[in-house]
Amino acid sequence: MATYNGEKFIGEQLNSLFAQTYTDWTLFVRDDGSKDHTISIIESYQKKHHNIVIIDNEGHNLGPFMNFMALLQEVDSPLYMFIDQDDVWLPNKIENEIAAFRSLNCDETTPGMVFTNLQLVDENLNVLSTSFWKSIHFSPHIFNSFTEQAFIGYITGCTMLFNKKAKEISFPVAKYAPMHDWWVAICVYKANGKVGFVETPQMLYRKHDNNVTGNFVNSQKGKSLCVRFKEMATQYQLMRNCGAVSSFYNYICLKSKIKNTRKNI
């Protein structure tokens, strides 16, 4: 869990996590320098639950993307899930995703990932859409390959479960990668990894105005959900012209290398 000024909703998220039917997990938290009571709330749960670990941020504020990636790099585990600070997970989320992942029959050398549908809710958990995929006319069945799924960004980080190999191939992180979920997904695709999905919503994705910056579109959650549909439009067209996500991945990495080379000249 990557956190930042999340005191308003983090309790509900933590409660939903501890209400999961699958209980063999550890919550690792990295806070990005919250100015509110986020950390004290987490610490209060930590006193009651042995499976919460707070990672020292060493005084570094990294932003939502690299906060998640720094946390991911720090943790050693066979399976990983990203968790936002202000959503609510439905009770069977972890259990259902693990079952879907096991059906992929991934060995330790193969990157594997599962993602799910979600429900959109307002800040009071009133349902705005019972199915995010239906609201945007998306079905994971319509593609013959993982190519467009990975790029357009229907794979939201808070619904993902992936294995250690998927984590390993996600480092180093290209400078121009837009968000953590997009980056992990495209790395799995490029490595010919196995991908599965759960079509029924497994969580409540909270949309609100007070998230991180006070504006949903520019907030941590808004960025994660909306970056695919706005900021990446021209890059998507480039990928379409190239004909493959692999080509676009190479473009992103090359762009990052060129930028770093210019800095060193």
Tab-separated table of C-alpha atoms in Angstrom:
chain	number	residue	atom	x	y	z
A	1	MET	CA	0.000	0.000	0.000
A	2	ALA	CA	1.404	3.352	-1.070
A	3	THR	CA	-0.055	6.146	1.061
A	4	TYR	CA	-0.170	9.936	1.122
A	5	ASN	CA	-2.559	12.092	3.184
A	6	GLY	CA	-5.110	9.300	3.244
A	7	GLU	CA	-6.575	9.661	6.739
A	8	LYS	CA	-10.159	10.169	5.552
A	9	PHE	CA	-10.677	6.760	3.963
A	10	ILE	CA	-7.760	4.524	4.902
A	11	GLY	CA	-9.597	2.957	7.836
A	12	GLU	CA	-12.309	1.590	5.541
A	13	GLN	CA	-9.703	0.142	3.211
A	14	LEU	CA	-7.846	-1.524	6.060
A	15	ASN	CA	-11.079	-2.910	7.491
A	16	SER	CA	-11.930	-4.454	4.127
A	17	LEU	CA	-8.470	-5.968	3.942
A	18	PHE	CA	-8.794	-7.612	7.336
A	19	ALA	CA	-12.238	-8.920	6.346
A	20	GLN	CA	-10.802	-10.970	3.474
A	21	THR	CA	-11.638	-14.668	3.291
A	22	TYR	CA	-8.005	-15.364	2.379
A	23	THR	CA	-5.834	-14.465	5.365
A	24	ASP	CA	-2.280	-15.588	4.573
A	25	TRP	CA	-0.874	-12.212	3.552
A	26	THR	CA	1.292	-9.346	4.808
A	27	LEU	CA	0.540	-5.668	4.223
A	28	PHE	CA	3.616	-3.580	3.417
A	29	VAL	CA	3.096	0.183	3.584
A	30	ARG	CA	5.271	3.010	2.301
A	31	ASP	CA	4.063	6.509	3.147
A	32	ASP	CA	5.158	9.340	0.865
A	33	GLY	CA	5.423	12.022	3.543
A	34	SER	CA	1.831	12.479	4.713
A	35	LYS	CA	1.046	15.656	6.654
A	36	ASP	CA	-2.121	14.243	8.232
A	37	HIS	CA	-2.771	11.275	10.545
A	38	THR	CA	-2.296	8.553	7.934
A	39	ILE	CA	0.704	6.977	9.646
A	40	SER	CA	-0.805	7.100	13.126
A	41	ILE	CA	-3.929	5.350	11.820
A	42	ILE	CA	-1.821	2.618	10.240
A	43	GLU	CA	0.191	2.264	13.442
A	44	SER	CA	-3.021	1.804	15.428
A	45	TYR	CA	-3.909	-1.146	13.186
A	46	GLN	CA	-0.345	-2.416	13.432
A	47	LYS	CA	-0.741	-2.747	17.208
A	48	LYS	CA	-3.679	-5.107	16.680
A	49	HIS	CA	-2.413	-7.034	13.652
A	50	HIS	CA	0.959	-8.724	13.296
A	51	ASN	CA	0.947	-8.673	9.488
A	52	ILE	CA	1.479	-4.946	8.846
A	53	VAL	CA	4.984	-3.714	8.007
A	54	ILE	CA	5.744	-0.004	7.530
A	55	ILE	CA	8.671	0.643	5.185
A	56	ASP	CA	10.942	3.583	6.026
A	57	ASN	CA	10.681	6.207	3.269
A	58	GLU	CA	14.029	7.735	4.335
A	59	GLY	CA	12.488	11.177	3.997
A	60	HIS	CA	11.906	10.840	0.247
A	61	ASN	CA	8.709	12.028	-1.432
A	62	LEU	CA	8.511	10.124	-4.719
A	63	GLY	CA	4.990	10.693	-6.027
A	64	PRO	CA	2.385	7.931	-6.505
A	65	PHE	CA	4.103	6.075	-9.367
A	66	MET	CA	7.528	5.701	-7.797
A	67	ASN	CA	6.087	5.310	-4.301
A	68	PHE	CA	4.493	2.075	-5.493
A	69	MET	CA	7.596	0.995	-7.399
A	70	ALA	CA	9.930	1.716	-4.475
A	71	LEU	CA	7.661	-0.341	-2.254
A	72	LEU	CA	7.531	-3.152	-4.791
A	73	GLN	CA	11.308	-3.228	-5.059
A	74	GLU	CA	11.662	-3.417	-1.284
A	75	VAL	CA	9.393	-6.427	-0.724
A	76	ASP	CA	10.321	-10.043	-1.434
A	77	SER	CA	7.290	-12.283	-1.958
A	78	PRO	CA	6.031	-14.969	-4.364
A	79	LEU	CA	2.911	-12.872	-5.140
A	80	TYR	CA	2.123	-9.147	-5.070
A	81	MET	CA	-0.972	-6.937	-5.072
A	82	PHE	CA	-1.116	-3.139	-5.265
A	83	ILE	CA	-3.572	-1.575	-2.826
A	84	ASP	CA	-4.775	2.034	-2.850
A	85	GLN	CA	-5.439	3.837	0.412
A	86	ASP	CA	-9.059	4.822	-0.193
A	87	ASP	CA	-10.893	1.927	-1.821
A	88	VAL	CA	-12.826	-0.993	-0.364
A	89	TRP	CA	-12.022	-4.577	-1.298
A	90	LEU	CA	-14.857	-7.079	-1.487
A	91	PRO	CA	-14.380	-10.032	0.904
A	92	ASN	CA	-13.343	-12.635	-1.705
A	93	LYS	CA	-10.985	-10.436	-3.722
A	94	ILE	CA	-7.688	-12.015	-2.718
A	95	GLU	CA	-9.103	-15.543	-2.737
A	96	ASN	CA	-10.622	-15.131	-6.207
A	97	GLU	CA	-7.514	-13.578	-7.715
A	98	ILE	CA	-5.246	-16.282	-6.333
A	99	ALA	CA	-7.567	-18.922	-7.783
A	100	ALA	CA	-7.459	-17.180	-11.172
A	101	PHE	CA	-3.685	-16.935	-10.992
A	102	ARG	CA	-3.281	-20.620	-10.149
A	103	SER	CA	-5.339	-21.495	-13.209
A	104	LEU	CA	-2.597	-19.916	-15.343
A	105	ASN	CA	-0.171	-22.663	-14.256
A	106	CYS	CA	2.804	-20.300	-14.131
A	107	ASP	CA	6.140	-21.692	-13.058
A	108	GLU	CA	8.745	-19.545	-11.302
A	109	THR	CA	10.407	-18.577	-14.585
A	110	THR	CA	7.245	-17.244	-16.247
A	111	PRO	CA	5.786	-13.794	-15.532
A	112	GLY	CA	2.135	-14.104	-14.584
A	113	MET	CA	-0.569	-11.587	-13.798
A	114	VAL	CA	-4.294	-11.419	-13.055
A	115	PHE	CA	-6.541	-8.358	-13.126
A	116	THR	CA	-10.221	-7.806	-12.367
A	117	ASN	CA	-13.232	-5.648	-12.993
A	118	LEU	CA	-14.345	-3.124	-10.360
A	119	GLN	CA	-17.296	-1.023	-9.253
A	120	LEU	CA	-17.031	2.765	-9.282
A	121	VAL	CA	-18.382	4.476	-6.155
A	122	ASP	CA	-18.496	8.000	-4.766
A	123	GLU	CA	-16.831	9.029	-1.522
A	124	ASN	CA	-19.780	7.698	0.487
A	125	LEU	CA	-19.623	4.340	-1.333
A	126	ASN	CA	-22.770	5.024	-3.349
A	127	VAL	CA	-22.448	3.011	-6.550
A	128	LEU	CA	-21.790	5.052	-9.703
A	129	SER	CA	-21.227	2.033	-11.931
A	130	THR	CA	-21.719	-1.626	-11.084
A	131	SER	CA	-19.133	-2.554	-13.710
A	132	PHE	CA	-16.281	-0.303	-14.791
A	133	TRP	CA	-15.682	-2.466	-17.856
A	134	LYS	CA	-19.305	-2.189	-18.989
A	135	SER	CA	-19.294	1.568	-18.432
A	136	ILE	CA	-16.420	1.958	-20.891
A	137	HIS	CA	-17.652	-0.810	-23.232
A	138	PHE	CA	-14.684	-3.044	-22.543
A	139	SER	CA	-14.515	-6.825	-22.475
A	140	PRO	CA	-11.287	-8.788	-22.027
A	141	HIS	CA	-12.759	-11.357	-24.442
A	142	ILE	CA	-12.676	-9.047	-27.479
A	143	PHE	CA	-8.928	-9.060	-28.010
A	144	ASN	CA	-6.995	-11.798	-29.744
A	145	SER	CA	-3.886	-10.816	-27.841
A	146	PHE	CA	-2.844	-8.984	-24.712
A	147	THR	CA	-1.469	-6.098	-26.788
A	148	GLU	CA	-4.233	-3.505	-26.552
A	149	GLN	CA	-5.246	-4.488	-23.035
A	150	ALA	CA	-1.763	-3.759	-21.741
A	151	PHE	CA	-1.445	-0.452	-23.481
A	152	ILE	CA	-4.828	1.230	-23.208
A	153	GLY	CA	-4.748	0.639	-19.493
A	154	TYR	CA	-7.876	-1.243	-18.575
A	155	ILE	CA	-5.632	-3.077	-16.146
A	156	THR	CA	-5.922	-0.934	-13.024
A	157	GLY	CA	-3.212	-1.449	-10.434
A	158	CYS	CA	-5.548	-1.957	-7.494
A	159	THR	CA	-7.046	-5.017	-9.220
A	160	MET	CA	-3.744	-6.669	-10.129
A	161	LEU	CA	-2.097	-9.758	-8.700
A	162	PHE	CA	1.255	-10.814	-10.159
A	163	ASN	CA	4.169	-13.078	-9.365
A	164	LYS	CA	7.796	-12.515	-8.441
A	165	LYS	CA	9.020	-12.958	-11.998
A	166	ALA	CA	6.675	-10.198	-13.168
A	167	LYS	CA	8.150	-7.965	-10.487
A	168	GLU	CA	11.729	-8.776	-11.465
A	169	ILE	CA	11.248	-7.889	-15.127
A	170	SER	CA	9.673	-4.550	-14.139
A	171	PHE	CA	13.053	-3.194	-13.015
A	172	PRO	CA	14.756	-0.973	-13.873
A	173	VAL	CA	11.835	1.381	-14.453
A	174	ALA	CA	11.906	3.481	-17.619
A	175	LYS	CA	11.809	7.198	-16.860
A	176	TYR	CA	8.892	7.814	-19.226
A	177	ALA	CA	6.681	5.004	-17.973
A	178	PRO	CA	3.448	6.780	-16.927
A	179	MET	CA	2.199	4.684	-13.979
A	180	HIS	CA	3.096	1.587	-11.975
A	181	ASP	CA	0.217	-0.580	-13.201
A	182	TRP	CA	0.773	0.248	-16.865
A	183	TRP	CA	4.493	-0.422	-16.521
A	184	VAL	CA	4.158	-3.826	-14.861
A	185	ALA	CA	1.471	-4.873	-17.365
A	186	ILE	CA	3.489	-3.953	-20.418
A	187	CYS	CA	6.612	-5.637	-19.003
A	188	VAL	CA	4.626	-8.853	-18.551
A	189	TYR	CA	3.359	-8.596	-22.115
A	190	LYS	CA	6.817	-7.967	-23.567
A	191	ALA	CA	8.138	-11.041	-21.762
A	192	ASN	CA	5.335	-13.208	-23.198
A	193	GLY	CA	3.923	-13.715	-19.734
A	194	LYS	CA	0.639	-15.353	-18.829
A	195	VAL	CA	-2.359	-13.134	-18.096
A	196	GLY	CA	-5.747	-13.956	-16.616
A	197	PHE	CA	-8.714	-11.983	-15.385
A	198	VAL	CA	-11.761	-12.084	-13.126
A	199	GLU	CA	-14.719	-10.567	-14.939
A	200	THR	CA	-16.847	-9.872	-11.864
A	201	PRO	CA	-15.972	-6.730	-9.846
A	202	GLN	CA	-13.786	-7.506	-6.848
A	203	MET	CA	-13.595	-4.068	-5.263
A	204	LEU	CA	-15.162	-0.629	-4.851
A	205	TYR	CA	-13.030	2.024	-6.527
A	206	ARG	CA	-13.705	5.301	-4.759
A	207	LYS	CA	-13.937	8.494	-6.796
A	208	HIS	CA	-13.690	11.683	-4.762
A	209	ASP	CA	-12.433	15.260	-4.910
A	210	ASN	CA	-10.101	15.348	-1.922
A	211	ASN	CA	-7.615	12.754	-3.068
A	212	VAL	CA	-3.994	13.955	-2.786
A	213	THR	CA	-4.326	17.240	-4.691
A	214	GLY	CA	-8.026	17.994	-4.265
A	215	ASN	CA	-8.873	17.317	-7.910
A	216	PHE	CA	-9.760	13.814	-9.074
A	217	VAL	CA	-8.278	14.069	-12.559
A	218	ASN	CA	-4.946	15.317	-11.202
A	219	SER	CA	-5.006	13.188	-8.063
A	220	GLN	CA	-3.228	9.923	-7.366
A	221	LYS	CA	-6.371	7.903	-8.108
A	222	GLY	CA	-7.462	10.081	-10.987
A	223	LYS	CA	-4.015	9.889	-12.523
A	224	SER	CA	-4.032	6.118	-12.235
A	225	LEU	CA	-7.439	5.787	-13.899
A	226	CYS	CA	-7.463	8.667	-16.382
A	227	VAL	CA	-3.892	8.783	-17.662
A	228	ARG	CA	-4.761	6.075	-20.164
A	229	PHE	CA	-7.543	8.059	-21.774
A	230	LYS	CA	-5.950	11.510	-21.934
A	231	GLU	CA	-2.192	11.860	-21.502
A	232	MET	CA	-1.317	8.734	-23.502
A	233	ALA	CA	-3.455	9.344	-26.585
A	234	THR	CA	-0.573	10.298	-28.864
A	235	GLN	CA	1.609	7.506	-27.507
A	236	TYR	CA	-1.200	5.024	-28.141
A	237	GLN	CA	-1.401	6.146	-31.757
A	238	LEU	CA	2.341	5.646	-32.065
A	239	MET	CA	1.998	2.117	-30.719
A	240	ARG	CA	-0.789	1.409	-33.217
A	241	ASN	CA	1.445	2.617	-36.031
A	242	CYS	CA	4.308	0.463	-34.799
A	243	GLY	CA	1.983	-2.510	-34.657
A	244	ALA	CA	3.082	-3.924	-31.308
A	245	VAL	CA	3.411	-3.080	-27.651
A	246	SER	CA	6.937	-4.475	-27.766
A	247	SER	CA	7.929	-1.711	-30.188
A	248	PHE	CA	6.329	0.904	-27.979
A	249	TYR	CA	8.076	-0.514	-24.908
A	250	ASN	CA	11.396	-0.172	-26.735
A	251	TYR	CA	10.473	3.394	-27.675
A	252	ILE	CA	9.800	4.315	-24.033
A	253	CYS	CA	13.075	2.746	-22.884
A	254	LEU	CA	15.050	4.406	-25.686
A	255	LYS	CA	13.474	7.771	-24.900
A	256	SER	CA	14.548	7.368	-21.273
A	257	LYS	CA	18.106	6.441	-22.260
A	258	ILE	CA	18.391	9.437	-24.596
A	259	LYS	CA	17.178	11.759	-21.820
A	260	ASN	CA	19.720	10.367	-19.357
A	261	THR	CA	22.516	10.610	-21.946
A	262	ARG	CA	21.744	14.282	-22.573
A	263	LYS	CA	21.957	14.963	-18.838
A	264	ASN	CA	25.438	13.459	-18.744
A	265	ILE	CA	26.790	15.490	-21.669
